[in-house]
CSV table of C-alpha atoms and ligand atoms in Angstrom, one decimal:
chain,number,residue,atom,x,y,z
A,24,UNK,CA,-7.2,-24.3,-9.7
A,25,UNK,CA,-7.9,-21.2,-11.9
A,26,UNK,CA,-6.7,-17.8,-11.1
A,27,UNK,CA,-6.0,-14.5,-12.9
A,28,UNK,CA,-2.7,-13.8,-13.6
A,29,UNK,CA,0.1,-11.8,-15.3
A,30,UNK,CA,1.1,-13.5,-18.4
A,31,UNK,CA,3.7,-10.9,-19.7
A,32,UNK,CA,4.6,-7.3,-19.5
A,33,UNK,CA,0.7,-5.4,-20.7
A,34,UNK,CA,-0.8,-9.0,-20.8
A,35,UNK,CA,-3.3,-10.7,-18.4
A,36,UNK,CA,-5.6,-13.2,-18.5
A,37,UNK,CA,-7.9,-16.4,-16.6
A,38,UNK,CA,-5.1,-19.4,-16.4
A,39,UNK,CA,-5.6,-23.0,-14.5
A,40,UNK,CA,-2.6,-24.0,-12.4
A,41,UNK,CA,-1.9,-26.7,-9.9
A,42,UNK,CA,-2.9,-26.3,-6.3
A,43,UNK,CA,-0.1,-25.1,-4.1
A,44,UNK,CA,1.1,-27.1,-1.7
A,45,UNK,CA,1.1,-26.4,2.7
A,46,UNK,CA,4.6,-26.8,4.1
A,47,UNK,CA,5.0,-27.6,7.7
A,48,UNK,CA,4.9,-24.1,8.6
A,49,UNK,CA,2.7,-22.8,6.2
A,50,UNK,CA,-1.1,-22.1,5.1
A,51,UNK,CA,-2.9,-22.7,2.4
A,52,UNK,CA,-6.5,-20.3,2.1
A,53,UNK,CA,-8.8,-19.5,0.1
A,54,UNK,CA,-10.2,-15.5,-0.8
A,55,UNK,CA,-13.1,-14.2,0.9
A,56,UNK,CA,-12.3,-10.6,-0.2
A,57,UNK,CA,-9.8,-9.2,-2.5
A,58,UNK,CA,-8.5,-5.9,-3.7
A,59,UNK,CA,-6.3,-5.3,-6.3
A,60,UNK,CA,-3.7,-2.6,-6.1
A,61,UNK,CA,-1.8,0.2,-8.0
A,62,UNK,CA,1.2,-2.0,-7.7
A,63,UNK,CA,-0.5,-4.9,-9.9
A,64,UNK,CA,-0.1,-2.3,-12.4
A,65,UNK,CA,2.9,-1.1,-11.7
A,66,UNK,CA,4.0,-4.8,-12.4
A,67,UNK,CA,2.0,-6.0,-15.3
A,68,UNK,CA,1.8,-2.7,-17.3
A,69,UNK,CA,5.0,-1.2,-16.9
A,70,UNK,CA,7.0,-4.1,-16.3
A,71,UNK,CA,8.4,-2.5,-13.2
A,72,UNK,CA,9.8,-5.5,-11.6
A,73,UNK,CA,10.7,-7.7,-14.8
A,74,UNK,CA,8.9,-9.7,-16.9
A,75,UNK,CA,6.7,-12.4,-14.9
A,76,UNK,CA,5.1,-15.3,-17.1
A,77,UNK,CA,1.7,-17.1,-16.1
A,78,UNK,CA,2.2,-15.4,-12.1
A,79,UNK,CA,-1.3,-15.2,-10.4
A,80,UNK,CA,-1.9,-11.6,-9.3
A,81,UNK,CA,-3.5,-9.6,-6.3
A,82,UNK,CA,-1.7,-9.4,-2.5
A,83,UNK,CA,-4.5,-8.1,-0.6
A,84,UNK,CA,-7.1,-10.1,1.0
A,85,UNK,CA,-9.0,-11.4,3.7
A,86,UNK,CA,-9.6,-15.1,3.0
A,87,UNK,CA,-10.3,-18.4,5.2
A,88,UNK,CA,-7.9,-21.0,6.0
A,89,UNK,CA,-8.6,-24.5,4.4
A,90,UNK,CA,-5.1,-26.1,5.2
A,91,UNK,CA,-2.3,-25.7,7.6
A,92,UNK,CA,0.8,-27.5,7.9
A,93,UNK,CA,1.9,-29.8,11.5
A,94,UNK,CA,4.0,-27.1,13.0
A,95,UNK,CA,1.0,-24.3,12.7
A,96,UNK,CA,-0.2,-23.7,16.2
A,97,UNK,CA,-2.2,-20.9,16.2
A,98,UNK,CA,-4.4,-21.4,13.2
A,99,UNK,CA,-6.6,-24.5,11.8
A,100,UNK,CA,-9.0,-24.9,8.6
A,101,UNK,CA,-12.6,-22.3,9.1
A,102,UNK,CA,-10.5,-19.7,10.6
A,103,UNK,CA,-11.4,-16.2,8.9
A,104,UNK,CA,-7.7,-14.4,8.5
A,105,UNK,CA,-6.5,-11.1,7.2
A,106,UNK,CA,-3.4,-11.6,5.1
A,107,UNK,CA,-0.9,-9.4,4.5
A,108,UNK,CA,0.7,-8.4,1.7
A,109,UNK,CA,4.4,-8.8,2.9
A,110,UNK,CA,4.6,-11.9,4.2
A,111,UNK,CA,8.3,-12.1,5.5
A,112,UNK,CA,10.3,-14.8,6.3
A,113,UNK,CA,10.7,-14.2,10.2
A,114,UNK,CA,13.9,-16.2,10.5
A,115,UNK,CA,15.9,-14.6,7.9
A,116,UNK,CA,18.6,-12.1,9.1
A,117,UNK,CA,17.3,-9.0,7.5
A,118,UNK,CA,14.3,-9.7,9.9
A,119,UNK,CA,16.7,-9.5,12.7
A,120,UNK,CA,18.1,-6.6,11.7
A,121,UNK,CA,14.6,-5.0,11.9
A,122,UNK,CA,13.9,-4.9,7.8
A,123,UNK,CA,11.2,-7.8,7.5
A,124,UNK,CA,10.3,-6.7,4.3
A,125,UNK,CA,13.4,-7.4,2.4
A,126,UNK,CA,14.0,-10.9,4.4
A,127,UNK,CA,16.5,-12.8,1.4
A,128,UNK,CA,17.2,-9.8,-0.3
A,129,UNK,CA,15.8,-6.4,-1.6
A,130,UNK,CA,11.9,-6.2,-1.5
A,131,UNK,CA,12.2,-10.2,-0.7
A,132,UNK,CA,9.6,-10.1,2.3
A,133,UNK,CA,6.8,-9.0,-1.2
A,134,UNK,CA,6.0,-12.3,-2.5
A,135,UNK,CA,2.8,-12.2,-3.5
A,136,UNK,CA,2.5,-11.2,-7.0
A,137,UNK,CA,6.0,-10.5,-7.4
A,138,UNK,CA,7.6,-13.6,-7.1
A,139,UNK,CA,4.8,-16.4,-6.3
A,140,UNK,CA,1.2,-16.8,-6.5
A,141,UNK,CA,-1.1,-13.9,-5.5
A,142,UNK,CA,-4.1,-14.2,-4.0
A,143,UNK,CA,-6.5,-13.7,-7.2
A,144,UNK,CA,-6.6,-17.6,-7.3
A,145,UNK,CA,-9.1,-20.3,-6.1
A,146,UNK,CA,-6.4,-20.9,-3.2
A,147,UNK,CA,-2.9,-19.3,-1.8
A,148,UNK,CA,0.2,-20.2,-0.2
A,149,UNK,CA,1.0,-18.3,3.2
A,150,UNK,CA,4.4,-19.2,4.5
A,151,UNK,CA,4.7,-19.0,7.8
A,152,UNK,CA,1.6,-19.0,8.6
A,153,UNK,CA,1.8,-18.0,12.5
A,154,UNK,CA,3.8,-15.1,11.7
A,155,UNK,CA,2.4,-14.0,8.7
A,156,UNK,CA,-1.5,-14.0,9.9
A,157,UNK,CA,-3.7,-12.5,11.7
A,158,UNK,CA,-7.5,-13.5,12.6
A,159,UNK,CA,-10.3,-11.4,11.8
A,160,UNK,CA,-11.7,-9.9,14.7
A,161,UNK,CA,-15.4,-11.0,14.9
A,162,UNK,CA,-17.7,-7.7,13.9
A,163,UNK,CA,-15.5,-6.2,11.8
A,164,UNK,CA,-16.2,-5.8,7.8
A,165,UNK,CA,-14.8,-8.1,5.6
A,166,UNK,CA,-14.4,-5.6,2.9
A,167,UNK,CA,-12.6,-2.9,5.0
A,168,UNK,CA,-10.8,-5.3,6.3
A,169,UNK,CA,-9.0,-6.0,3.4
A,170,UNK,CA,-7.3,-2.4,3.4
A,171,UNK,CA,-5.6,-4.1,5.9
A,172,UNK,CA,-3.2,-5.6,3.9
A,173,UNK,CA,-1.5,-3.1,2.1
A,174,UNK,CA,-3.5,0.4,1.9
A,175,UNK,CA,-3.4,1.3,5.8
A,176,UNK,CA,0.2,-0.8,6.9
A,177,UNK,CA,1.5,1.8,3.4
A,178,UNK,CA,0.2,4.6,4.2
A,179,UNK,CA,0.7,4.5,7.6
A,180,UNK,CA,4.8,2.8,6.7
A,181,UNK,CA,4.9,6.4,4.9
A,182,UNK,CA,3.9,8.1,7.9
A,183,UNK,CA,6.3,6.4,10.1
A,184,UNK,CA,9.5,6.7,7.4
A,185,UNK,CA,8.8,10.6,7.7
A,186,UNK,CA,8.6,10.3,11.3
A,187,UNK,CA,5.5,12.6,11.9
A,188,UNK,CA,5.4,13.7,15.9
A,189,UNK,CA,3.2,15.6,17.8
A,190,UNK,CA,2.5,19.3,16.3
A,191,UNK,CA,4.3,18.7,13.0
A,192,UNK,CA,3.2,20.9,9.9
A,193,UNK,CA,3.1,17.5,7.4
A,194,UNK,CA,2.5,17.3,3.7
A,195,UNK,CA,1.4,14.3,2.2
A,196,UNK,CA,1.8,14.3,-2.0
A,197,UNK,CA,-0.7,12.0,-3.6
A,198,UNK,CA,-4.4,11.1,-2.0
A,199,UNK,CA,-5.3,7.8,-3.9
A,200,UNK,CA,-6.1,5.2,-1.2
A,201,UNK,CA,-2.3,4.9,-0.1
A,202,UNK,CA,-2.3,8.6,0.6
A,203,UNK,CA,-5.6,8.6,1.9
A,204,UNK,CA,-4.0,6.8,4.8
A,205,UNK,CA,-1.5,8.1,5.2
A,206,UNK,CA,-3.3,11.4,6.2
A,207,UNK,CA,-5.2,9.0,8.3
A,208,UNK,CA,-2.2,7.7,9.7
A,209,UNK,CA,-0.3,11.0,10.1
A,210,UNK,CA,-3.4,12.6,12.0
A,211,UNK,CA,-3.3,10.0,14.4
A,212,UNK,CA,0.6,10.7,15.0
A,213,UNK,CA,-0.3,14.5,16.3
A,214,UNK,CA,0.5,16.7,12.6
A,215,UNK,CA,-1.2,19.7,12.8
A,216,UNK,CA,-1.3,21.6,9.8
A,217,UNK,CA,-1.8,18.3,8.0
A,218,UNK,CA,-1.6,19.0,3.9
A,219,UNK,CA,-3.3,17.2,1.5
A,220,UNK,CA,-1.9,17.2,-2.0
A,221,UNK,CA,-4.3,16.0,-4.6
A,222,UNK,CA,-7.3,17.3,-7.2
A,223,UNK,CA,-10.2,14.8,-7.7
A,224,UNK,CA,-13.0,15.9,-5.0
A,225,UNK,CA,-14.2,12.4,-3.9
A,226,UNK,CA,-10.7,12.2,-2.6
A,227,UNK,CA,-10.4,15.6,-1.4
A,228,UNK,CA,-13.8,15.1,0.9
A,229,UNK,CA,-12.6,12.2,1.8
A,230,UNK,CA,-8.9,13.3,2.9
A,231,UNK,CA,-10.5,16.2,5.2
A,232,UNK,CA,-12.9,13.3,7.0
A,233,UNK,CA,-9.6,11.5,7.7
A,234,UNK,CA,-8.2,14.6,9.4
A,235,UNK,CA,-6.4,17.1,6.3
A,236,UNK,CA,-6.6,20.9,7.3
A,237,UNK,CA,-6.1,21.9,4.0
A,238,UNK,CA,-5.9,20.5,0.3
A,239,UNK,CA,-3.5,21.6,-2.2
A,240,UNK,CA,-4.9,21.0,-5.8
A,241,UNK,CA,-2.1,20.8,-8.1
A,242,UNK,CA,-4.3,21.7,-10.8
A,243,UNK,CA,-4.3,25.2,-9.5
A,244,UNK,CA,-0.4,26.0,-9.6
A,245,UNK,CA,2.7,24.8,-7.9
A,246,UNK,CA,2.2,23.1,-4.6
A,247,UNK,CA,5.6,24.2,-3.3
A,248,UNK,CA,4.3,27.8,-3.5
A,249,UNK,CA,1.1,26.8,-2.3
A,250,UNK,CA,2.2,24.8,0.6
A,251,UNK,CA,5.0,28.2,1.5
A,252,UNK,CA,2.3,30.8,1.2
A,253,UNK,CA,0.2,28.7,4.1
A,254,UNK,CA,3.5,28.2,5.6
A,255,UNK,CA,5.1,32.1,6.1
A,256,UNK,CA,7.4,30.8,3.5
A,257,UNK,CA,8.9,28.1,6.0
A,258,UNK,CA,7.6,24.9,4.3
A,259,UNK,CA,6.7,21.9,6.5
A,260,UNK,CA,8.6,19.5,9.0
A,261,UNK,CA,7.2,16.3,7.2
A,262,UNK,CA,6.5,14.8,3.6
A,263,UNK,CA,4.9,11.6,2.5
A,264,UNK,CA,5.1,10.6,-0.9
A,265,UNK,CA,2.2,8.7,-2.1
A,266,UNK,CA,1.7,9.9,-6.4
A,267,UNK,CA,3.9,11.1,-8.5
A,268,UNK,CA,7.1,10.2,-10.7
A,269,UNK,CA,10.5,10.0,-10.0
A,270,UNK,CA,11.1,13.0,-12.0
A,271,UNK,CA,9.4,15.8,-10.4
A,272,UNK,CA,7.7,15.3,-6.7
A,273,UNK,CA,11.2,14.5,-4.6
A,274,UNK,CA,12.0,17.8,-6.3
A,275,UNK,CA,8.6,19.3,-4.6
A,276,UNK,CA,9.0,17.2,-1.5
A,277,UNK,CA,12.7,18.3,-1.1
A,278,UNK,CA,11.7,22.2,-1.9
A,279,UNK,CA,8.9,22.3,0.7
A,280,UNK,CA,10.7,21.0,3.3
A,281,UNK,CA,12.3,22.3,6.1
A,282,UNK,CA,16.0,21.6,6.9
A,283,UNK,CA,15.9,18.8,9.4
A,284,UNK,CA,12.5,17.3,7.8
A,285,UNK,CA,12.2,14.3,6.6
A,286,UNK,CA,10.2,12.6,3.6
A,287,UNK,CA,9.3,9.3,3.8
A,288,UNK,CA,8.5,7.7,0.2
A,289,UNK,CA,6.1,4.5,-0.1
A,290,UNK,CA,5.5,5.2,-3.8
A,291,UNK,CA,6.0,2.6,-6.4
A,292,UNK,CA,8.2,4.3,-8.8
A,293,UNK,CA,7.5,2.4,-11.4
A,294,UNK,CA,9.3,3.9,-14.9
A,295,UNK,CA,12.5,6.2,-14.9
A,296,UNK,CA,16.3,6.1,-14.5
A,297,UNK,CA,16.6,8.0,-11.6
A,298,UNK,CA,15.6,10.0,-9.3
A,299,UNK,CA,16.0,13.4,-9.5
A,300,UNK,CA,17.2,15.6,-6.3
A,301,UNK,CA,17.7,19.8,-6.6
A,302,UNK,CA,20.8,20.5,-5.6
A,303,UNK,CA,20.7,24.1,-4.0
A,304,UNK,CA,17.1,23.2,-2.3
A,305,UNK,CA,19.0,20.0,-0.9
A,306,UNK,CA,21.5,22.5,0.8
A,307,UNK,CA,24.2,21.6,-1.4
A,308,UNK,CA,24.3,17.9,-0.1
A,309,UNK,CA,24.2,19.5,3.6
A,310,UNK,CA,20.5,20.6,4.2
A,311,UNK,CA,19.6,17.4,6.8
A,312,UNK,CA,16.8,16.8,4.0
A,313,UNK,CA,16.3,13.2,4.9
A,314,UNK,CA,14.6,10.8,2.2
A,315,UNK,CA,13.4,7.5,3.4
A,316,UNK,CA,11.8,5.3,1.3
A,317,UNK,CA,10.0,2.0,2.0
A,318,UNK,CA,8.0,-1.2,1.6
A,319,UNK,CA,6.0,-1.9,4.6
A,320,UNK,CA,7.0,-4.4,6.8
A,321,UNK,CA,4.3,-7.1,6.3
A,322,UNK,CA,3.6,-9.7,9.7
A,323,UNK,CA,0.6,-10.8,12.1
A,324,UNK,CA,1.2,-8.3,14.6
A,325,UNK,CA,1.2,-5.1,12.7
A,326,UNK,CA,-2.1,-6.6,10.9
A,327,UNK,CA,-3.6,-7.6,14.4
A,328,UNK,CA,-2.7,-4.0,16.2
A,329,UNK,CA,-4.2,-2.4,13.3
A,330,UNK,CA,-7.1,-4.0,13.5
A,331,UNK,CA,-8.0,-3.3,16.4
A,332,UNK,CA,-7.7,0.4,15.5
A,333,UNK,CA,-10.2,-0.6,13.4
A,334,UNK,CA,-12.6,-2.2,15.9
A,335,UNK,CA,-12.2,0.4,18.4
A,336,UNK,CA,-13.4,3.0,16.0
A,337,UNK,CA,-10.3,5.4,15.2
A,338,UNK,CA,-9.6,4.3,12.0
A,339,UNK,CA,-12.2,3.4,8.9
A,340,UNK,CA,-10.7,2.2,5.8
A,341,UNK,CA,-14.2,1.1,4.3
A,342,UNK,CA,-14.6,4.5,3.5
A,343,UNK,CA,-12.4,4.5,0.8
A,344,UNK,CA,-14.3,1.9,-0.8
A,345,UNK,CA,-15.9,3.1,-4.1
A,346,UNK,CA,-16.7,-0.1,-6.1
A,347,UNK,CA,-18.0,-3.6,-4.6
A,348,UNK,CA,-18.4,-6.4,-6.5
A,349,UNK,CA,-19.6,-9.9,-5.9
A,350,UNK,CA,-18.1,-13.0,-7.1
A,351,UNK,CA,-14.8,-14.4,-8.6
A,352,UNK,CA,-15.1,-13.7,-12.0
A,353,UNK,CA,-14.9,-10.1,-11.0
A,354,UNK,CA,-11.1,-9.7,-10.2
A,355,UNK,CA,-10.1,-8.7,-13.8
A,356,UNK,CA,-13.1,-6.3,-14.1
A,357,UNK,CA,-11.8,-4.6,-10.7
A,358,UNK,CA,-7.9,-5.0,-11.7
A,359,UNK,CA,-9.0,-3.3,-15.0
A,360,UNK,CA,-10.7,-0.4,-13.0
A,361,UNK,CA,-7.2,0.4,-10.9
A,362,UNK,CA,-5.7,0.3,-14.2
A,363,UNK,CA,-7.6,2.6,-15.6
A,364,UNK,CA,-8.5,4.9,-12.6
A,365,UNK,CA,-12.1,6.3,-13.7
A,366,UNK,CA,-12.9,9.5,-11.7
A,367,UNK,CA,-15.1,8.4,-9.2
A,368,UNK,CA,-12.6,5.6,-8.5
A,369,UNK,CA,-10.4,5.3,-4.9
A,370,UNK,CA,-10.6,1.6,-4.5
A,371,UNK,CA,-12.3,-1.6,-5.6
A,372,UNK,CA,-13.2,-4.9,-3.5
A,373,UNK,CA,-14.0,-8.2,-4.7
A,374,UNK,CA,-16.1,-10.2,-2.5
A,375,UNK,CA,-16.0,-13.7,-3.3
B,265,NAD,P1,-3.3,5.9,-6.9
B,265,NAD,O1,-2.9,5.9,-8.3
B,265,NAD,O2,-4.7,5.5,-6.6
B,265,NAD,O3,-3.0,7.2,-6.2
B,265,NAD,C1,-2.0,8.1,-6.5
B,265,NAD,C2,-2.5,9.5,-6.5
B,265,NAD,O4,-1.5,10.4,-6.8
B,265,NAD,C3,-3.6,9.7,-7.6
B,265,NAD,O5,-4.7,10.2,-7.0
B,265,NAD,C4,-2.9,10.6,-8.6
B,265,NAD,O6,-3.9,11.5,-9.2
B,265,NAD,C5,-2.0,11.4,-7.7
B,265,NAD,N1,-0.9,12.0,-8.4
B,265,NAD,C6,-0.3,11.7,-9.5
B,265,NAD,N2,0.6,12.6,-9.9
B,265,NAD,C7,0.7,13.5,-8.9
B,265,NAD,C8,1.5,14.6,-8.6
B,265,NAD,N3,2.4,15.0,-9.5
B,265,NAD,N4,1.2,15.3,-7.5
B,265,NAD,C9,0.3,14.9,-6.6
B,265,NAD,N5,-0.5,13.9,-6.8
B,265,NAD,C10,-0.3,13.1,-7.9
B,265,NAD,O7,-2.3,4.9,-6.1
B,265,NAD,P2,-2.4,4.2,-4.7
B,265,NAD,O8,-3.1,2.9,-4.8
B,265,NAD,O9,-2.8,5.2,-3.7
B,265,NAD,O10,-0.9,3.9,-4.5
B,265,NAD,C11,0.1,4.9,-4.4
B,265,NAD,C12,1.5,4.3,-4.7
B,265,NAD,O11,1.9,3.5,-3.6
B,265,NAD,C13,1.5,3.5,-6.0
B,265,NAD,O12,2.7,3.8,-6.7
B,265,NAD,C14,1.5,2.1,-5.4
B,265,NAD,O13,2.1,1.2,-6.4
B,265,NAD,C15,2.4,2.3,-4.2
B,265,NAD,N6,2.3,1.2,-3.2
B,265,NAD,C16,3.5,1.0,-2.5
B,265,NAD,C17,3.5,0.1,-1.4
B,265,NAD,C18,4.6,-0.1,-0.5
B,265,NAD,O14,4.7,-1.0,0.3
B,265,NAD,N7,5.6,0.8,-0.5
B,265,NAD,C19,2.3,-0.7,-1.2
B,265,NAD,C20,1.2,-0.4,-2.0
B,265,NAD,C21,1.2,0.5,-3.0
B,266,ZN,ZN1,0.1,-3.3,-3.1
């Protein structure tokens, strides 16, 4: 089967590879819609997660099932699925403990284009299939529905690693689709002065339609001083990280917050050493500044609950959707786009 894959750190390209095969548990399916994501280029172009040789990319996609394995109950070949892009393995004891997403080890549950086939091929392997997907509820866009797998469960992982509740003042640093949902997301959960950190105006508009109060354009001067002078000089309760670099936005995030906030990170961070914490705005070690940072858990029932926020109405990712194009060949034209982020750009879709 061909597929487009990593081939090395800053190299990609069209490769032909042998089918996968469908353990007794497992799925195999082929793409219907694809996205690729800022992580792909995380991973090829800054070799954030180690070299990978000859690795098919992409890990979000709505696709249709065309093989499932003898112990599959709740899926058969035709069925139109959403697939997620953590696809945990449900027996594993880091699942037990509640952290899915690094079932066998740190970041584990992310397999997809980290360490197996993505889904930029003619087919992909879903392991456990009845865990790991969900069907696409009739009615609802293909291409929206692909945000499913990674742009809303992120965004809105971010929201919930913050802990946003009801009447929080919540700042959320970086409004590229990821952070676009999780002002989404954090609307939903109650924030009230809801900040939006970003500059390019598609994404502005588009963060007030999906509930900001105010946007913060970083072009026009420090956001920490922006975000105290709206604030009486108290900062906010709540921070998602969504942009930025290691370097410098936990040192805004930390400096905006209140003591007792929390930030919860779902950015990739994909170059750097370290991460770099002020001191004295940290309270010396003692200012209950809490940083959580995530992957997002991945499985069939987060993907099935939030589609149906999707089919009732509250939530509609196909907004963010700036570039459609139609057929295969396309995948490298749309992972070159996210690469090199054109204006105009929030997020591409490949319909197949
Ligand atoms: P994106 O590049 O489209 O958006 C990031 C935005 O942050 C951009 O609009 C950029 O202009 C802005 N930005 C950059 N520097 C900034 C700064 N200093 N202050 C404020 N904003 C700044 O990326 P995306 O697709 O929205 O993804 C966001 C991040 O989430 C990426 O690092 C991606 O790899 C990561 N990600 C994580 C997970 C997860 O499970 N944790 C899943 C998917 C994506
Ligand atoms: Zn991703």
């Amino acid at each position: 089967m061909k597929g487009f894959a990593m081939l090395g750190i800053g190299k990609v390209g069209w490769i032909e590879k042998d089918a996968p095969a469908c353990g007794p548990l497992d799925a195999l399916v082929k793409p219907l819609a694809v996205s690729p994501c800022t992580s792909d280029i995380h991973t090829v172009w800054e070799g954030a997660i180690g070299d990978r040789h000859d690795m098919i990319l992409g890990h979000e996609a709505v696709g249709e099932v065309v093989e499932v394995g003898s112990l599959v109950k709740d899926f058969k070949p035709g069925d139109k699925v959403i697939v997620p892009a953590i696809t945990p393995d449900w027996g594993a004891l880091e699942s037990q403990a509640g952290y899915s997403m690094h079932s066998g080890g740190m970041l584990a549950g992310w397999k997809f284009s980290n360490f197996k086939d993505g889904v930029f091929g003619e087919l992909f392997h879903v392991n456990e299939a009845d865990a790991n997907l969900a069907l696409l509820p009739d009615g609802l866009d293909m291409a929206a529905a692909v945000m499913l797998s990674d742009m809303v469960p992120t965004g809105f992982h971010g929201v919930e690693l913050a802990d946003v509740q009801f009447g929080d003042d919540v700042c959320v640093i970086g409004i590229g689709p990821v952070g676009l949902m999780a002002v989404a997301g954090a609307a939903l959960r109650g924030a009230s002065h809801l900040f939006a950190v970003g500059s390019r105006p598609n994404c502005a508009a588009l963060a007030r339609e999906y509930g900001a109060t105010d946007i913060i354009n970083y072009r026009e001067g420090d956001i920490v001083q922006q975000i105290l002078d709206k604030t009486h000089g108290k900062g906010v309760d709540k921070v998602v990280i969504a942009g930025g670099t290691a370097e410098d936005t936990f040192v805004q995030a930390i400096t905006m917050l209140k003591p007792g906030g929390r930030i919860g990170n779902v950015n990739y961070l994909g170059s750097g050493d370290y991460v770099r914490i002020p001191r004295v705005e940290w309270g010396c070690g003692m200012g209950h500044k809490i940083i959580a940072g995530g992957l997002m858990p991945g499985g069939r029932r987060r993907m099935e609950k939030l589609a149906s926020l999707m089919s009732t109405g509250r939530l509609d990712p196909g907004k963010m959707l700036t570039h459609r194009f139609q057929g295969f060949e396309h995948m490298e034209e749309a992972l070159m786009l996210m690469k090199d982020k054109p204006r105009d750009l929030i997020k591409p879709v490949v319909i197949i």
